[in-house]
């Protein structure tokens, strides 16, 4: 039986104990290690990746001080996401392919809000930068 998303290990090292979770637009899986075989258009909702304590410190440093995204080093096998086929199996009905442009637009709007908020917490800023860079790498721009 389908039970929904579950907590996942660190996407960099596989450690079970994690301290941070980042949510990404579905197309970001194409930027992750081993992401090629995943049909990102069939992902329903966001993709979540998790980091252990030591890797989160490294990611925060890379993003904040070096301006580098960790996505290419994250293993998509450790990501958490729902596929349309899972819902179809649960509901015994075929669903239309999700419109990912709405999701990507929502992520861009959220990154704009966070990056202009001087009081935003570090985790939110790191997530916003990673999402923004991922969408830019994928050719998604604000309207």
PDB file of C-alpha atoms in Angstrom:
ATOM      1  CA  UNK A   1       0.000   0.000   0.000  1.00  0.00           C
ATOM      2  CA  UNK A   2       1.203   3.510  -0.801  1.00  0.00           C
ATOM      3  CA  UNK A   3       1.940   5.469   2.360  1.00  0.00           C
ATOM      4  CA  UNK A   4       3.346   8.746   0.989  1.00  0.00           C
ATOM      5  CA  UNK A   5       6.743  10.341   1.429  1.00  0.00           C
ATOM      6  CA  UNK A   6       9.076   9.064   4.075  1.00  0.00           C
ATOM      7  CA  UNK A   7      12.149  10.638   5.610  1.00  0.00           C
ATOM      8  CA  UNK A   8      15.250   9.885   3.611  1.00  0.00           C
ATOM      9  CA  UNK A   9      18.973   9.692   4.397  1.00  0.00           C
ATOM     10  CA  UNK A  10      21.512  12.406   3.635  1.00  0.00           C
ATOM     11  CA  UNK A  11      21.677  12.832  -0.135  1.00  0.00           C
ATOM     12  CA  UNK A  12      25.452  13.266  -0.025  1.00  0.00           C
ATOM     13  CA  UNK A  13      26.659  10.496   2.280  1.00  0.00           C
ATOM     14  CA  UNK A  14      23.651   8.300   3.068  1.00  0.00           C
ATOM     15  CA  UNK A  15      23.725   8.983   6.825  1.00  0.00           C
ATOM     16  CA  UNK A  16      20.327   8.151   8.378  1.00  0.00           C
ATOM     17  CA  UNK A  17      20.317  11.012  10.908  1.00  0.00           C
ATOM     18  CA  UNK A  18      19.554  14.271   9.097  1.00  0.00           C
ATOM     19  CA  UNK A  19      19.192  17.841  10.322  1.00  0.00           C
ATOM     20  CA  UNK A  20      18.071  19.781   7.236  1.00  0.00           C
ATOM     21  CA  UNK A  21      15.583  19.240   4.434  1.00  0.00           C
ATOM     22  CA  UNK A  22      15.405  21.251   1.219  1.00  0.00           C
ATOM     23  CA  UNK A  23      12.486  21.207  -1.205  1.00  0.00           C
ATOM     24  CA  UNK A  24      13.223  21.540  -4.908  1.00  0.00           C
ATOM     25  CA  UNK A  25      11.197  21.769  -8.113  1.00  0.00           C
ATOM     26  CA  UNK A  26      10.823  18.408  -9.919  1.00  0.00           C
ATOM     27  CA  UNK A  27      13.113  19.251 -12.822  1.00  0.00           C
ATOM     28  CA  UNK A  28      16.013  19.662 -10.377  1.00  0.00           C
ATOM     29  CA  UNK A  29      16.394  15.865 -10.304  1.00  0.00           C
ATOM     30  CA  UNK A  30      18.042  16.149 -13.723  1.00  0.00           C
ATOM     31  CA  UNK A  31      20.890  18.080 -12.083  1.00  0.00           C
ATOM     32  CA  UNK A  32      21.463  15.390  -9.458  1.00  0.00           C
ATOM     33  CA  UNK A  33      23.711  12.342  -9.635  1.00  0.00           C
ATOM     34  CA  UNK A  34      21.855   9.337 -11.127  1.00  0.00           C
ATOM     35  CA  UNK A  35      18.900  11.538 -12.101  1.00  0.00           C
ATOM     36  CA  UNK A  36      18.891  10.756 -15.831  1.00  0.00           C
ATOM     37  CA  UNK A  37      16.463   7.800 -15.764  1.00  0.00           C
ATOM     38  CA  UNK A  38      13.816   9.622 -13.724  1.00  0.00           C
ATOM     39  CA  UNK A  39      10.848  11.027 -15.633  1.00  0.00           C
ATOM     40  CA  UNK A  40      10.780  14.386 -13.833  1.00  0.00           C
ATOM     41  CA  UNK A  41       7.552  15.396 -15.584  1.00  0.00           C
ATOM     42  CA  UNK A  42       5.794  12.599 -13.688  1.00  0.00           C
ATOM     43  CA  UNK A  43       6.830  13.909 -10.283  1.00  0.00           C
ATOM     44  CA  UNK A  44       3.877  15.237  -8.330  1.00  0.00           C
ATOM     45  CA  UNK A  45       4.806  18.138  -6.043  1.00  0.00           C
ATOM     46  CA  UNK A  46       8.293  18.937  -4.855  1.00  0.00           C
ATOM     47  CA  UNK A  47      11.443  16.865  -4.472  1.00  0.00           C
ATOM     48  CA  UNK A  48      12.928  16.801  -0.978  1.00  0.00           C
ATOM     49  CA  UNK A  49      16.569  16.196  -0.178  1.00  0.00           C
ATOM     50  CA  UNK A  50      18.033  15.813   3.300  1.00  0.00           C
ATOM     51  CA  UNK A  51      21.448  16.510   4.802  1.00  0.00           C
ATOM     52  CA  UNK A  52      23.247  15.175   7.867  1.00  0.00           C
ATOM     53  CA  UNK A  53      24.798  17.645  10.310  1.00  0.00           C
ATOM     54  CA  UNK A  54      28.337  17.650   8.910  1.00  0.00           C
ATOM     55  CA  UNK A  55      27.205  17.771   5.278  1.00  0.00           C
ATOM     56  CA  UNK A  56      24.753  20.575   6.073  1.00  0.00           C
ATOM     57  CA  UNK A  57      27.642  22.662   7.426  1.00  0.00           C
ATOM     58  CA  UNK A  58      29.583  22.006   4.227  1.00  0.00           C
ATOM     59  CA  UNK A  59      26.590  22.827   2.003  1.00  0.00           C
ATOM     60  CA  UNK A  60      25.938  26.045   3.913  1.00  0.00           C
ATOM     61  CA  UNK A  61      29.580  27.053   3.506  1.00  0.00           C
ATOM     62  CA  UNK A  62      29.649  26.196  -0.219  1.00  0.00           C
ATOM     63  CA  UNK A  63      26.431  28.075  -0.939  1.00  0.00           C
ATOM     64  CA  UNK A  64      27.055  31.085   1.300  1.00  0.00           C
ATOM     65  CA  UNK A  65      30.776  31.631   0.818  1.00  0.00           C
ATOM     66  CA  UNK A  66      31.677  30.001  -2.493  1.00  0.00           C
ATOM     67  CA  UNK A  67      28.438  30.405  -4.453  1.00  0.00           C
ATOM     68  CA  UNK A  68      28.348  26.714  -5.385  1.00  0.00           C
ATOM     69  CA  UNK A  69      25.358  24.386  -5.580  1.00  0.00           C
ATOM     70  CA  UNK A  70      25.603  20.879  -4.077  1.00  0.00           C
ATOM     71  CA  UNK A  71      23.026  19.317  -6.424  1.00  0.00           C
ATOM     72  CA  UNK A  72      25.489  17.642  -8.771  1.00  0.00           C
ATOM     73  CA  UNK A  73      26.914  15.742  -5.805  1.00  0.00           C
ATOM     74  CA  UNK A  74      23.512  14.753  -4.346  1.00  0.00           C
ATOM     75  CA  UNK A  75      22.365  11.222  -5.110  1.00  0.00           C
ATOM     76  CA  UNK A  76      18.784  11.272  -6.397  1.00  0.00           C
ATOM     77  CA  UNK A  77      18.310   7.761  -4.980  1.00  0.00           C
ATOM     78  CA  UNK A  78      18.181   9.397  -1.544  1.00  0.00           C
ATOM     79  CA  UNK A  79      15.663  12.061  -2.586  1.00  0.00           C
ATOM     80  CA  UNK A  80      12.019  11.916  -1.584  1.00  0.00           C
ATOM     81  CA  UNK A  81       9.304  12.523  -4.180  1.00  0.00           C
ATOM     82  CA  UNK A  82       5.986  11.164  -5.386  1.00  0.00           C
ATOM     83  CA  UNK A  83       5.493   9.849  -8.895  1.00  0.00           C
ATOM     84  CA  UNK A  84       2.228  10.141 -10.780  1.00  0.00           C
ATOM     85  CA  UNK A  85       2.184   6.348 -11.257  1.00  0.00           C
ATOM     86  CA  UNK A  86       2.080   5.867  -7.477  1.00  0.00           C
ATOM     87  CA  UNK A  87      -1.092   7.933  -7.303  1.00  0.00           C
ATOM     88  CA  UNK A  88      -2.555   6.088 -10.282  1.00  0.00           C
ATOM     89  CA  UNK A  89      -1.905   2.751  -8.602  1.00  0.00           C
ATOM     90  CA  UNK A  90      -3.479   3.981  -5.360  1.00  0.00           C
ATOM     91  CA  UNK A  91      -6.536   5.526  -7.008  1.00  0.00           C
ATOM     92  CA  UNK A  92      -6.836   3.040  -9.866  1.00  0.00           C
ATOM     93  CA  UNK A  93      -7.241   5.943 -12.301  1.00  0.00           C
ATOM     94  CA  UNK A  94      -5.044   7.608 -14.915  1.00  0.00           C
ATOM     95  CA  UNK A  95      -4.062  11.206 -14.198  1.00  0.00           C
ATOM     96  CA  UNK A  96      -2.903  13.897 -16.595  1.00  0.00           C
ATOM     97  CA  UNK A  97       0.786  14.798 -16.716  1.00  0.00           C
ATOM     98  CA  UNK A  98       1.410  17.496 -14.088  1.00  0.00           C
ATOM     99  CA  UNK A  99       2.045  21.048 -15.321  1.00  0.00           C
ATOM    100  CA  UNK A 100       5.482  21.716 -13.843  1.00  0.00           C
ATOM    101  CA  UNK A 101       5.584  25.369 -14.956  1.00  0.00           C
ATOM    102  CA  UNK A 102       3.199  26.330 -12.140  1.00  0.00           C
ATOM    103  CA  UNK A 103       5.400  24.576  -9.596  1.00  0.00           C
ATOM    104  CA  UNK A 104       8.538  26.214 -10.969  1.00  0.00           C
ATOM    105  CA  UNK A 105       6.878  29.639 -10.907  1.00  0.00           C
ATOM    106  CA  UNK A 106       5.857  29.095  -7.269  1.00  0.00           C
ATOM    107  CA  UNK A 107       9.443  28.160  -6.382  1.00  0.00           C
ATOM    108  CA  UNK A 108      10.795  31.288  -8.136  1.00  0.00           C
ATOM    109  CA  UNK A 109       8.334  33.516  -6.269  1.00  0.00           C
ATOM    110  CA  UNK A 110       9.346  31.957  -2.961  1.00  0.00           C
ATOM    111  CA  UNK A 111      13.060  32.417  -3.701  1.00  0.00           C
ATOM    112  CA  UNK A 112      12.446  36.088  -4.514  1.00  0.00           C
ATOM    113  CA  UNK A 113      10.617  36.550  -1.223  1.00  0.00           C
ATOM    114  CA  UNK A 114      13.329  34.839   0.837  1.00  0.00           C
ATOM    115  CA  UNK A 115      16.294  36.483  -0.876  1.00  0.00           C
ATOM    116  CA  UNK A 116      14.846  39.978  -0.335  1.00  0.00           C
ATOM    117  CA  UNK A 117      14.010  39.315   3.324  1.00  0.00           C
ATOM    118  CA  UNK A 118      16.906  40.573   5.445  1.00  0.00           C
ATOM    119  CA  UNK A 119      15.633  38.538   8.410  1.00  0.00           C
ATOM    120  CA  UNK A 120      15.398  35.198   6.586  1.00  0.00           C
ATOM    121  CA  UNK A 121      16.993  32.287   8.411  1.00  0.00           C
ATOM    122  CA  UNK A 122      20.158  30.741   7.002  1.00  0.00           C
ATOM    123  CA  UNK A 123      18.459  27.477   5.978  1.00  0.00           C
ATOM    124  CA  UNK A 124      15.829  29.360   3.968  1.00  0.00           C
ATOM    125  CA  UNK A 125      18.476  31.478   2.215  1.00  0.00           C
ATOM    126  CA  UNK A 126      20.587  28.427   1.350  1.00  0.00           C
ATOM    127  CA  UNK A 127      17.500  26.646  -0.015  1.00  0.00           C
ATOM    128  CA  UNK A 128      16.437  29.721  -2.006  1.00  0.00           C
ATOM    129  CA  UNK A 129      19.878  30.077  -3.592  1.00  0.00           C
ATOM    130  CA  UNK A 130      20.061  26.385  -4.529  1.00  0.00           C
ATOM    131  CA  UNK A 131      16.563  26.489  -6.042  1.00  0.00           C
ATOM    132  CA  UNK A 132      17.306  29.719  -7.913  1.00  0.00           C
ATOM    133  CA  UNK A 133      20.575  28.370  -9.340  1.00  0.00           C
ATOM    134  CA  UNK A 134      18.929  25.084 -10.323  1.00  0.00           C
ATOM    135  CA  UNK A 135      16.118  26.844 -12.187  1.00  0.00           C
ATOM    136  CA  UNK A 136      18.592  29.178 -13.898  1.00  0.00           C
ATOM    137  CA  UNK A 137      20.724  26.173 -14.968  1.00  0.00           C
ATOM    138  CA  UNK A 138      17.567  24.618 -16.409  1.00  0.00           C
ATOM    139  CA  UNK A 139      16.658  27.771 -18.322  1.00  0.00           C
ATOM    140  CA  UNK A 140      13.669  28.745 -16.180  1.00  0.00           C
ATOM    141  CA  UNK A 141      13.501  32.504 -15.702  1.00  0.00           C
ATOM    142  CA  UNK A 142      11.056  34.800 -13.918  1.00  0.00           C
ATOM    143  CA  UNK A 143       8.284  36.162 -16.135  1.00  0.00           C
TER     144      UNK A 143
END
